[in-house]
XYZ file of C-alpha atoms in Angstrom:
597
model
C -83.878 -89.147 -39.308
C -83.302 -90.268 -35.827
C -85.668 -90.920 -33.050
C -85.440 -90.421 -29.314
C -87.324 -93.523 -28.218
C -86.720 -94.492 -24.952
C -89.130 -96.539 -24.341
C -87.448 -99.120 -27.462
C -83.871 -98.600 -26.230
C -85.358 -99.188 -22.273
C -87.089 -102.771 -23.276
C -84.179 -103.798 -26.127
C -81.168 -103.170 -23.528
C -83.114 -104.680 -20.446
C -84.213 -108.171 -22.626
C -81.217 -108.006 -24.309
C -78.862 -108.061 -21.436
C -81.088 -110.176 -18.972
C -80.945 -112.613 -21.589
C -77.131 -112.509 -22.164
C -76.732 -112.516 -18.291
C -79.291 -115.020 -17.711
C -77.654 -117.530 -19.687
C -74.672 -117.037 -18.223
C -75.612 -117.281 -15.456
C -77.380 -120.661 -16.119
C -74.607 -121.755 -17.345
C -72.491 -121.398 -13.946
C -75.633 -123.473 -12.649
C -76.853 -120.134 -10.360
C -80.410 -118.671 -10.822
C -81.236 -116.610 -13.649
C -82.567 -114.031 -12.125
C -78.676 -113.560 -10.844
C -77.586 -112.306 -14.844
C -81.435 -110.249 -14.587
C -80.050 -108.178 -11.527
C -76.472 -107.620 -13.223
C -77.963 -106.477 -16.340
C -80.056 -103.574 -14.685
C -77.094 -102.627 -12.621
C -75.177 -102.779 -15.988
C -77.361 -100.439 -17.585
C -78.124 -98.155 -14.323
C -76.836 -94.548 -13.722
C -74.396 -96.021 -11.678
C -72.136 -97.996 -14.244
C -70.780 -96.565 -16.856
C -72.277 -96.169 -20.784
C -75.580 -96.689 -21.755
C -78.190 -95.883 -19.186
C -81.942 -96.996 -19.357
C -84.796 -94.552 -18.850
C -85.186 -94.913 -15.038
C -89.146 -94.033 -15.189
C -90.107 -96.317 -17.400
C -88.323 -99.392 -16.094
C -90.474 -99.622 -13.201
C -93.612 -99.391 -15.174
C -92.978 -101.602 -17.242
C -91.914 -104.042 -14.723
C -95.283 -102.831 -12.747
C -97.085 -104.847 -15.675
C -94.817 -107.624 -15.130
C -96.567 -107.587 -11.443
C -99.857 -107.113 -12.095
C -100.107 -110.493 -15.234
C -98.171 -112.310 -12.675
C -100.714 -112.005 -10.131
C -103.471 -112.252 -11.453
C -101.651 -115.870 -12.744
C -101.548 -116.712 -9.484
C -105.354 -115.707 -8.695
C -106.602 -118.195 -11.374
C -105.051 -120.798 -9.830
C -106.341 -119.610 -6.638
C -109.561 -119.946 -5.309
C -111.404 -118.080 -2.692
C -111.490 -121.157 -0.850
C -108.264 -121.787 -0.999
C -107.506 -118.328 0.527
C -110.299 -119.208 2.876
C -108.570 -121.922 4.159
C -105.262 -120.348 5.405
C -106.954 -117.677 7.168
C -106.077 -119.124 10.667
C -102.430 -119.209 9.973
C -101.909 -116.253 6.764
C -102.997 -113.429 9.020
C -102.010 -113.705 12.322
C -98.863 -115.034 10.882
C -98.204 -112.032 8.263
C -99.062 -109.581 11.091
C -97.014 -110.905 13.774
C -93.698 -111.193 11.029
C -94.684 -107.779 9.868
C -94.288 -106.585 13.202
C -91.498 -108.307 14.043
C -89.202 -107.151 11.087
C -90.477 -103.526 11.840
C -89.067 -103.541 15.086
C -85.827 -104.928 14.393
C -85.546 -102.289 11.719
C -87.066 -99.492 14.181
C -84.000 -100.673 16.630
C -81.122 -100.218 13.639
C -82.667 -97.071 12.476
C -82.352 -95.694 16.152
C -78.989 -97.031 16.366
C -77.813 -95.661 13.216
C -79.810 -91.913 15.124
C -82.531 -91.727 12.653
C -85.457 -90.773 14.032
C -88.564 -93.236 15.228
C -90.926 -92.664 11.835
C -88.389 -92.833 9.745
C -87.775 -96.163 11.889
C -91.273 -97.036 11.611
C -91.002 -97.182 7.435
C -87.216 -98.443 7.139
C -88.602 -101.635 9.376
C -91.977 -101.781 7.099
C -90.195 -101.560 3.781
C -87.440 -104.765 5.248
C -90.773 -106.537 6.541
C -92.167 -107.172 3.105
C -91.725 -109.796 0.630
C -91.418 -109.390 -2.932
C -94.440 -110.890 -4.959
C -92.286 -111.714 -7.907
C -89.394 -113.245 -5.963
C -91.908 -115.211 -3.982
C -93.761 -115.922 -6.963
C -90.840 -117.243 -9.373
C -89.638 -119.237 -6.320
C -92.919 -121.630 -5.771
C -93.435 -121.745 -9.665
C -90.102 -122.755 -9.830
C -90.487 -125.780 -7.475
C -93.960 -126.369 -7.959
C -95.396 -125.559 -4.903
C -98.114 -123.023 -5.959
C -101.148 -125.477 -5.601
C -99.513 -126.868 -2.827
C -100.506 -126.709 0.805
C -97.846 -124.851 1.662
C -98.202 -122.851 -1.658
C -101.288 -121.371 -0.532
C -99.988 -120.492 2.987
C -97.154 -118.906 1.527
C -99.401 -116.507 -1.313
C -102.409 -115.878 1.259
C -99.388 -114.851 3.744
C -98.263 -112.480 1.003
C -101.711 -111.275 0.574
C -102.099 -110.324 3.549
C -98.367 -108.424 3.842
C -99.512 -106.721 0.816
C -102.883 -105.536 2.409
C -101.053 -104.348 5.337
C -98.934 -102.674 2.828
C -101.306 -101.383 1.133
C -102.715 -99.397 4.234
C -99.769 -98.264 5.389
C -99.092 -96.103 2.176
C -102.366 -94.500 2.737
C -101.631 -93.483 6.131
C -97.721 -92.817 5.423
C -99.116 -88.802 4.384
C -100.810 -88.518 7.682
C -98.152 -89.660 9.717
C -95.928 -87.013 7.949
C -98.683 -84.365 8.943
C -98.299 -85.247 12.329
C -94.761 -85.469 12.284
C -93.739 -82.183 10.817
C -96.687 -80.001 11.193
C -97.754 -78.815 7.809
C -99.244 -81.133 6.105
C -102.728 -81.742 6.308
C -103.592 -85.502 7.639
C -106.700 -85.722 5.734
C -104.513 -86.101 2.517
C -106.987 -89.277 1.355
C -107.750 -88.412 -2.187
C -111.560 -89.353 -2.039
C -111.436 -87.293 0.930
C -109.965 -84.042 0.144
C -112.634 -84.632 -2.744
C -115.328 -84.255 -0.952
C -114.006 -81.790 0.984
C -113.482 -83.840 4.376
C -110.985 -83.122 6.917
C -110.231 -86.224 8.436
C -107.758 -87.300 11.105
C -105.301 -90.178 11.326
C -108.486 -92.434 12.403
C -110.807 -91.350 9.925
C -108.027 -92.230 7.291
C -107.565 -95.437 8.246
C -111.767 -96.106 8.726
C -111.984 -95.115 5.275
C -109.215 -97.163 3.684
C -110.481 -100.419 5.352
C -114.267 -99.011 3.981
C -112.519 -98.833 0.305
C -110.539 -101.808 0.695
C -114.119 -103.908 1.554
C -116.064 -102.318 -1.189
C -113.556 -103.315 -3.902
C -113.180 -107.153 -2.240
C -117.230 -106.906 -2.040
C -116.973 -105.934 -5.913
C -114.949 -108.032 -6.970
C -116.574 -110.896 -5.171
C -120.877 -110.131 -6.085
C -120.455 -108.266 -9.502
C -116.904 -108.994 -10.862
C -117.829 -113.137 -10.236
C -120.392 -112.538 -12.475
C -119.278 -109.769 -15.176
C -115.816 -110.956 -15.773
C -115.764 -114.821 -16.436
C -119.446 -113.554 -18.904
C -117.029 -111.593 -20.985
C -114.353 -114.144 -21.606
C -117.250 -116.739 -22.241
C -118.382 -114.409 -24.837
C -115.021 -113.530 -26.426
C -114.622 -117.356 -26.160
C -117.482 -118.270 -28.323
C -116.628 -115.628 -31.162
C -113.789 -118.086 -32.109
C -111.363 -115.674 -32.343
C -107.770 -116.681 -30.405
C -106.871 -113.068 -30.783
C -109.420 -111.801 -29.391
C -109.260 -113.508 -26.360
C -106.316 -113.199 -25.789
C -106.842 -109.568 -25.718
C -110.079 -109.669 -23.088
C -107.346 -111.081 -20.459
C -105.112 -108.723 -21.033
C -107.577 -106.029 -20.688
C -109.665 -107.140 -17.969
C -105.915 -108.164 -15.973
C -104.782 -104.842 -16.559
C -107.806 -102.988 -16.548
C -109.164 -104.391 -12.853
C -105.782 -103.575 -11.535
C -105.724 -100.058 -12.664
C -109.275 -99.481 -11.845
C -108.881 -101.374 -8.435
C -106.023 -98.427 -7.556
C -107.386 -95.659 -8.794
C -110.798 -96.018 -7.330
C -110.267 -97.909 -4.354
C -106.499 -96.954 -3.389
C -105.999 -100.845 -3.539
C -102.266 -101.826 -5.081
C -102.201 -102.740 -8.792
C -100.828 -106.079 -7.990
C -103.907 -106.638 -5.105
C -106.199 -105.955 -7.424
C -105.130 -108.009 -10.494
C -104.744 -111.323 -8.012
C -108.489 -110.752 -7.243
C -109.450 -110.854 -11.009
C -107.503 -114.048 -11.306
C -109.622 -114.784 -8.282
C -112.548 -114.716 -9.937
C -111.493 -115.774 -12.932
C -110.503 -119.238 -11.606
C -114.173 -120.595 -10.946
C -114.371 -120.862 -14.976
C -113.562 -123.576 -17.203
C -111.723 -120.932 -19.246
C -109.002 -120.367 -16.648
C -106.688 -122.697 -17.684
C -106.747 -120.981 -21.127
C -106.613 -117.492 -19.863
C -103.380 -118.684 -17.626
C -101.897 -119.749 -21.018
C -102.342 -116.871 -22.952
C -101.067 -114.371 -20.351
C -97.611 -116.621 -19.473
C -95.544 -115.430 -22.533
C -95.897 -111.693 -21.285
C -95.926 -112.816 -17.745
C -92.013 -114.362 -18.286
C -90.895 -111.057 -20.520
C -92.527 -108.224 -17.776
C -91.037 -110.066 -14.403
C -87.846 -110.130 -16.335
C -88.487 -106.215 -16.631
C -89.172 -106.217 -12.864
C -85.504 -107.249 -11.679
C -83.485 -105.635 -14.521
C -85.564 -102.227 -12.550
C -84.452 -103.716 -9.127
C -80.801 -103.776 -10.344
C -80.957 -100.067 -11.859
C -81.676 -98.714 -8.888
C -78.434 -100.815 -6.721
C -75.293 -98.857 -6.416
C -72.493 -101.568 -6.111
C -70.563 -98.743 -4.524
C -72.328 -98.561 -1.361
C -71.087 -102.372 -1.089
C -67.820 -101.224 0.241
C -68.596 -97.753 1.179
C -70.660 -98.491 4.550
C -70.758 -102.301 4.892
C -71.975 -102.765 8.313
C -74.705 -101.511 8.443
C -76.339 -102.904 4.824
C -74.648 -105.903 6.628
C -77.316 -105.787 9.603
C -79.987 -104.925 7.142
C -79.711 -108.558 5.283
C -79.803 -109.968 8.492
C -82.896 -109.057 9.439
C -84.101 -109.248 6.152
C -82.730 -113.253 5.613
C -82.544 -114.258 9.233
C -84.927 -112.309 11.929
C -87.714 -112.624 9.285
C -87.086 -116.270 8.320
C -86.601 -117.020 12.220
C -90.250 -115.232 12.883
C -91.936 -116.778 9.868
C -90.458 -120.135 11.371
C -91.378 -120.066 15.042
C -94.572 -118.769 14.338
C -95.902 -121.369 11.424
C -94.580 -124.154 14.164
C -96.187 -122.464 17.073
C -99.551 -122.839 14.903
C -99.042 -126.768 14.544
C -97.961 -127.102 10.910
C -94.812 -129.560 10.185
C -91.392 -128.329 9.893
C -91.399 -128.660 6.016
C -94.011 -125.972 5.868
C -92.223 -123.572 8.377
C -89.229 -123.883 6.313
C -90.788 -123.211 2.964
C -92.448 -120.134 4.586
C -89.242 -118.948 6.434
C -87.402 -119.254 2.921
C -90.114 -117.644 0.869
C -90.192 -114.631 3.028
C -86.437 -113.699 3.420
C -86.165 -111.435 0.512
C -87.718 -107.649 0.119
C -88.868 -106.449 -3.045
C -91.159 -104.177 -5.316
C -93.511 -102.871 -1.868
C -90.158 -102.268 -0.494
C -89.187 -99.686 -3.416
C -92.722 -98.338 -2.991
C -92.371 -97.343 0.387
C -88.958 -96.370 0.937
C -89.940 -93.422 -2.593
C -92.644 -92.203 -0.297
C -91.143 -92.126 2.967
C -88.307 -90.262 1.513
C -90.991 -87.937 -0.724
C -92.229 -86.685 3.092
C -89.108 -86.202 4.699
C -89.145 -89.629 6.934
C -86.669 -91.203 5.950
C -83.366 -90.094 4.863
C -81.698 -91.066 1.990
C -79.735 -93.433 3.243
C -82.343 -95.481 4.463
C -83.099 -96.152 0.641
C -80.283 -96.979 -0.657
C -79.935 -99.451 2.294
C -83.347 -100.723 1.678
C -82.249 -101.184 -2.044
C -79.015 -103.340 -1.241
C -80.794 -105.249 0.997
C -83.380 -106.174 -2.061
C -80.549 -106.663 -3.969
C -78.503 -108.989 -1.685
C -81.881 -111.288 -0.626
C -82.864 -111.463 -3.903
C -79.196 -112.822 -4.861
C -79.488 -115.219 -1.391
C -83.160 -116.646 -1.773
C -82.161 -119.426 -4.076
C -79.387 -120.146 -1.218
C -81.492 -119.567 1.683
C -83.732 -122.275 0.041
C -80.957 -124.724 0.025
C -79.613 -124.272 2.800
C -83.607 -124.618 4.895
C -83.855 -128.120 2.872
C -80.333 -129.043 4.385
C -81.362 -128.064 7.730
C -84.885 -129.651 7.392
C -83.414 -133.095 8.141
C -81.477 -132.027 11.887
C -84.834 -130.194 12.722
C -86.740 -133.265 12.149
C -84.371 -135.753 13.948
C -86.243 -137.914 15.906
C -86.248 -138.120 19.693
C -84.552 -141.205 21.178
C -86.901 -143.990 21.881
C -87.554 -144.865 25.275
C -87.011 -147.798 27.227
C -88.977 -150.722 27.116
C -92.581 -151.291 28.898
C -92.356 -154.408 30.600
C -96.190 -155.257 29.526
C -97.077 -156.517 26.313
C -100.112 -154.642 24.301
C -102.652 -157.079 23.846
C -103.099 -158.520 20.426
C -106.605 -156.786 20.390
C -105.387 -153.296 21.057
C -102.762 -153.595 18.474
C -105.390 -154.715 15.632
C -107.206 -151.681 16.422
C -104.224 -149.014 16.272
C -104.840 -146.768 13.591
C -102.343 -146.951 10.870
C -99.592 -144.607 10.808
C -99.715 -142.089 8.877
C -98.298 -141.077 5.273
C -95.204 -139.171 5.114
C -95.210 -135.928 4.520
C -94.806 -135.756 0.604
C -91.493 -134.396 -0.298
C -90.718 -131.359 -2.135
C -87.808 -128.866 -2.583
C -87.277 -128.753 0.708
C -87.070 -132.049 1.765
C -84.559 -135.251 1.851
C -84.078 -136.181 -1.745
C -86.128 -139.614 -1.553
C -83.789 -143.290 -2.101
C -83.604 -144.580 -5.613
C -86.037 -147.069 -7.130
C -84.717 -150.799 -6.685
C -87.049 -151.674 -10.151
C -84.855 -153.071 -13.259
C -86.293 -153.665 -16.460
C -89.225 -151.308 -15.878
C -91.155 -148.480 -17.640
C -91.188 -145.028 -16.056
C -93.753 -142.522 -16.201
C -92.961 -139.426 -15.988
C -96.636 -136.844 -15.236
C -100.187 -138.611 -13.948
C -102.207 -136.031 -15.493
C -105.057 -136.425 -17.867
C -102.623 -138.385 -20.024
C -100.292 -140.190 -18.008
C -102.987 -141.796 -15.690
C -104.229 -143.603 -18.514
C -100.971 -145.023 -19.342
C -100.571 -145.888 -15.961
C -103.870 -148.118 -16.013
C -103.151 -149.912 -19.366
C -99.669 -150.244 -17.230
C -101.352 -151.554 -14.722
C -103.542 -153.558 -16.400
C -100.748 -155.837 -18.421
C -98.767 -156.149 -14.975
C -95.872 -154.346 -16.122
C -93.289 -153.046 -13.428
C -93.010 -149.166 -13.713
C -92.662 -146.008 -11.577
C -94.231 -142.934 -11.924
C -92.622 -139.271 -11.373
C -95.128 -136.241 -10.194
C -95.141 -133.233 -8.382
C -98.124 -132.084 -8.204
C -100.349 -132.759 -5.175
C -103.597 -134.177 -6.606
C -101.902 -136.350 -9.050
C -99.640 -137.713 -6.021
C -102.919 -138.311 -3.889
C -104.080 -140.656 -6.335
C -100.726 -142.413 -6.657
C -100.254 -143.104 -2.896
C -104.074 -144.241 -2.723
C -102.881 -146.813 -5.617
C -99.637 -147.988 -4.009
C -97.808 -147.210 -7.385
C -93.947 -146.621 -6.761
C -93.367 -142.874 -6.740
C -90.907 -140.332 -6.959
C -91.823 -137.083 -5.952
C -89.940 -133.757 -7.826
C -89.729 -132.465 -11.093
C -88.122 -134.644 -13.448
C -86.530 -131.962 -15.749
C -84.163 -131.622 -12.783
C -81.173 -134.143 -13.040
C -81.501 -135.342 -9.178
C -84.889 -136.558 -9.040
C -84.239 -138.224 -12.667
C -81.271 -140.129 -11.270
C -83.971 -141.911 -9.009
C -85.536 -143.471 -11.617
C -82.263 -145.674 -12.664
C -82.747 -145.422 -16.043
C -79.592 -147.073 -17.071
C -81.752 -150.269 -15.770
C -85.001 -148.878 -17.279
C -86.454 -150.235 -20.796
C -88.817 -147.647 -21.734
C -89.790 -144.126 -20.786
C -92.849 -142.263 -21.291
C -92.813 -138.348 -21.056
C -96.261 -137.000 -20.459
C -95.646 -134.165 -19.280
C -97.334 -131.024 -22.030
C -94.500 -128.463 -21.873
C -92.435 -129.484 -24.996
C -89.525 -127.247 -23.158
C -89.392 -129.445 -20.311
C -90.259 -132.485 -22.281
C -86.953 -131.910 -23.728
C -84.972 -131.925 -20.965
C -86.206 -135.196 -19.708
C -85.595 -137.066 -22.687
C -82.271 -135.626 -23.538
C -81.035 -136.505 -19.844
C -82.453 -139.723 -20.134
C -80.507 -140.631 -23.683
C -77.400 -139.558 -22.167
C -77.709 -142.029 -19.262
C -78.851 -145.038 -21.399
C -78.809 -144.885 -24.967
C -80.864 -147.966 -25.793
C -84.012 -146.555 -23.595
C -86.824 -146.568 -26.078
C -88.225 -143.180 -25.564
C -91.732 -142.129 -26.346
C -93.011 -138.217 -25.650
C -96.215 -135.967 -26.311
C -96.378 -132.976 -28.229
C -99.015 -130.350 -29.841
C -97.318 -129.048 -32.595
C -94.913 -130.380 -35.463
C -92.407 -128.151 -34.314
C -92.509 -129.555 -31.034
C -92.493 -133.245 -32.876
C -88.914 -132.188 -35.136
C -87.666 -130.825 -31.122
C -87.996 -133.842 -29.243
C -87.278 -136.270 -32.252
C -83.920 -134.328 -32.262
C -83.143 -134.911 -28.615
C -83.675 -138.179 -28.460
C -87.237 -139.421 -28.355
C -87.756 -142.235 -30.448
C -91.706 -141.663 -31.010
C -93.309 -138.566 -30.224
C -97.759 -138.812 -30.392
C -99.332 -135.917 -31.267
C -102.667 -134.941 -30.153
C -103.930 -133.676 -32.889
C -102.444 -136.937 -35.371
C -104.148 -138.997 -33.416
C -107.583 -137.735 -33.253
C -107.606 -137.159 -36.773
C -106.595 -140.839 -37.535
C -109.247 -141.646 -34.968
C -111.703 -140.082 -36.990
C -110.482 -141.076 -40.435
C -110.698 -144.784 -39.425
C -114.083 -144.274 -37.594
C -115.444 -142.664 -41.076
C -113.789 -145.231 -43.071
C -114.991 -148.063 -40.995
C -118.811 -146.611 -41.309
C -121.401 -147.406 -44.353
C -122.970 -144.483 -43.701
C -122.372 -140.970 -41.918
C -125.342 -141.093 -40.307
C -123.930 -144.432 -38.368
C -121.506 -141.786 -36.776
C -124.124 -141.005 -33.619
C -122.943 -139.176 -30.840
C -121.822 -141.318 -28.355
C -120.797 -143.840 -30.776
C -117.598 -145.686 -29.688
C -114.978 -144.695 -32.282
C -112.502 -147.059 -30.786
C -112.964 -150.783 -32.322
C -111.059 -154.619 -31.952
């Protein structure tokens, strides 16, 4: 007997085709997330045959939101959001307000009137938290400097987001006369009448109670319950306290404190993050995290009509303008104006020149109280669409330009006096370069021949480094991460900065001259990447890789790797030969060196 289940056919025909797509679209070498869009347009109300259940898309890909997030918030502190204060807000407020007048000025041109201007140029101000997201992830720039500029920016958008759907109602009231302003939930609760002021006096109240919350009694209560889950033993288990308390804060956070479900998850990460069990918690909530943001753009591309492409170009045309350009040229001026280096500007300027899920949220509501016309959200939704499909290119295209807005000024002429030999011995040194990243000049190769490289200077790879070091062999290391790098500059060990799954920043490491590589790097997925590249450009490289599982062994012994160590082998040899090598068990004292001549 048939069922109607469209919550089955909405997830199998979203995965299904985002993964068909994807790979496709991996294949041409363009972003996945390309073949994600296509798919949701391909099973929209707007194409032809099947078409997925358009209210439960965008719940689903709601959860998608709210595990990335709170993600993000393990991996960052509140002093890290601390620290970009000075530049995040007055930045996000002064973009935000830029964007919202250059869609005000369209929106008057195109004779719509000045509220619905007011939310058309708030929903193109906006970035998208996934898009953003996915973007740093994918060039490692989360923990970054930049990084954290870039999320506490977003933070802030989404705050200011946050209170303008609260006072979206009220503006209605005013603007057509019968509605009543105080449309607050909490207030028409307690049976308040309050006026555009009190509204917004009482969503900044809200909004501080939650953060004050979160901060006193969710530092507390929330990394205590994982602890306890923790010490039961049980994987499961915990894996289902992150889930609930991710998803559960989030929910809570909007219902009770009108807060947005993504806000509120990235302040239980928040919390989360001054645990020792954060790293796990991140771990066990990626799987779903990849799967749910996939949901999130197949959603984005259901609700595109490719139609409206060629049925009123122009003006969509001047919305991705401001949406790509005005905001990226705001973003840029005003990160520069605050003193930070060109690199950061640009990764900010790129970041930021895309709309996304807030977007949606507003452009529903405006048109829900008869601000903004129709039209204005199907504009707003091409112009997700489009900047989506143009962020990866945007990014390129900022890293090409980072190099002209760098170019140095032309020396001057020659002092006739001499600086005394004194003065020069006390000139501070000059300092390090800026470290390179996605956005920078891809660095020279490596002139070393014969060497070893090193690929990761984690836990693992810094102690291969030493013993390296130690036996005065010649060998390079490549890293991405910031801390690791620190170190590595402090040593004066050869460097190349990037991720070395990506063929460009391998090439640096002229492996065709190399003898050995060492991958020690923990994702097995990327792991394989690097070694299979690196077979292909010199098959007699003797390769050796890490791994955690025998599965991931039999994976990177197939692509190459000529030994692969893993962890777990080792320690129990370790602990074979340290029992073996003992009379007695009670010789075994904690402490004990287990490592022996």
């Amino acid at each position: 007997m048939p069922h109607d289940t469209p919550l089955i056919a909405t997830i199998v025909a979203g995965l299904g085709l985002a993964f068909v797509f994807g790979a496709i679209a991996n294949r041409l070498k363009a972003p996945p997330l390309v073949g994600y869009l296509l798919a949701g347009i391909l099973v929209g109300p707007h194409t032809p045959g099947f078409v997925a259940d358009q209210a439960l898309a965008p719940e689903l890909a709601e959860i998608g939101v709210i595990l990335l997030m709170f993600g993000v918030g393990l991996h960052f502190s509140l002093k890290d959001l601390l620290s970009v204060r000075a530049i995040a807000v007055p930045g996000a407020v002064v973009q935000i307000g830029f964007a919202t007048a250059l869609g005000l000025g369209l929106a008057l041109a195109l004779g719509w009137t000045v509220a619905g201007g007011l939310v058309f140029g708030l929903a193109l101000s906006v970035a998208s938290t996934v898009v953003l997201l996915r973007a740093l992830q994918e060039r490692r720039l989360v923990e970054t400097e930049r990084g954290r500029i870039a999320v506490g920016w977003l933070i802030v958008e989404d705050l200011a987001m946050v209170l303008a759907l609260v006072l979206l109602p009220a503006l209605a009231g005013l603007v057509n006369g019968g509605m009543d302003v105080g449309s607050d939930p909490l207030a028409v609760s307690l049976g308040l009448d309050l006026g555009v002021g009190g509204i917004l006096v009482l969503t900044l109240v809200k909004v501080a109670a939650f953060v004050a919350l979160m901060l006193v009694v969710g530092r507390r209560v929330i990394p205590w319950v994982l602890h306890y889950v923790a010490h039961t033993g049980s994987r499961e288990l915990f894996r289902l306290a992150v889930l609930a308390i991710a998803l559960g804060v989030a929910f809570g956070s909007a219902k009770l404190f009108g807060v947005s479900l993504a806000l509120g998850a990235f302040f239980a990460g928040m919390v989360l993050s001054e645990s020792e069990l954060s790293h796990a918690a991140a771990q066990e909530t990626l799987p779903l995290r990849d799967a749910f943001a996939v949901l999130f753009f197949v959603s984005v591309g259901m609700l595109f009509d490719p139609t409206s492409l060629w049925r009123d170009p122009l003006p969509l045309l001047a919305v991705v303008f401001i949406i790509v350009i005005g905001k990226s040229v705001a973003a840029f001026v005003i990160v520069r104006l605050f003193g930070h280096p060109v690199t950061t500007a640009l990764l900010i300027s790129a970041s930021l020149a895309q709309i996304g899920e807030f977007s949606f949220i507003l452009a529903e509501l405006g048109v829900k109280l008869g601000l903004l016309p129709e039209a204005g959200r199907d504009l707003i939704l091409g112009g997700a669409i489009l900047s989506i499909l143009l962020n990866p290119v945007v990014f390129n295209a900022f890293g090409r330009l980072r190099p002209l807005l760098e170019r140095p000024a032309p020396a001057p002429a020659a002092q006739p006096e001499e600086v005394p030999p004194a003065e020069v011995a006390a000139a501070p040194e000059a300092p390090l370069p800026a470290e390179p990243a996605t956005l920078e000049e891809p660095a020279a190769p490596t002139a070393l021949t014969d060497h070893v490289v090193l690929v990761g200077y984690g836990r693992v790879g810094s102690l291969i480094g030493a013993a390296l070091q130690a036996a005065g062999r010649p060998f390079l290391v490549i890293e991405d991460a910031d801390q690791p790098l620190a170190r590595l500059r402090e040593a004066g060990i050869e460097t190349i900065v990037g991720n070395a799954a990506v063929p460009e920043v391998l090439s640096l490491a002229n492996l065709p001259g190399a003898r050995q590589l060492a991958v020690a790097v923990p994702n097995a997925f990327e792991a394989g990447q690097i070694v299979a590249q690196a077979r292909a450009a010199n098959p007699g490289i003797a390769i050796i890789a890490r791994a955690h599982s025998d599965a991931e062994v039999e994976h990177l012994r197939s692509l190459g790797a000529d030994a692969v160590i893993m962890g777990e082998r080792e320690i129990a040899r370790g602990m074979a030969e340290a029992l073996a090598g003992q009379d007695t068990p009670a010789a075994i004292a904690p402490g004990a060196g287990l490592f022996h001549a």
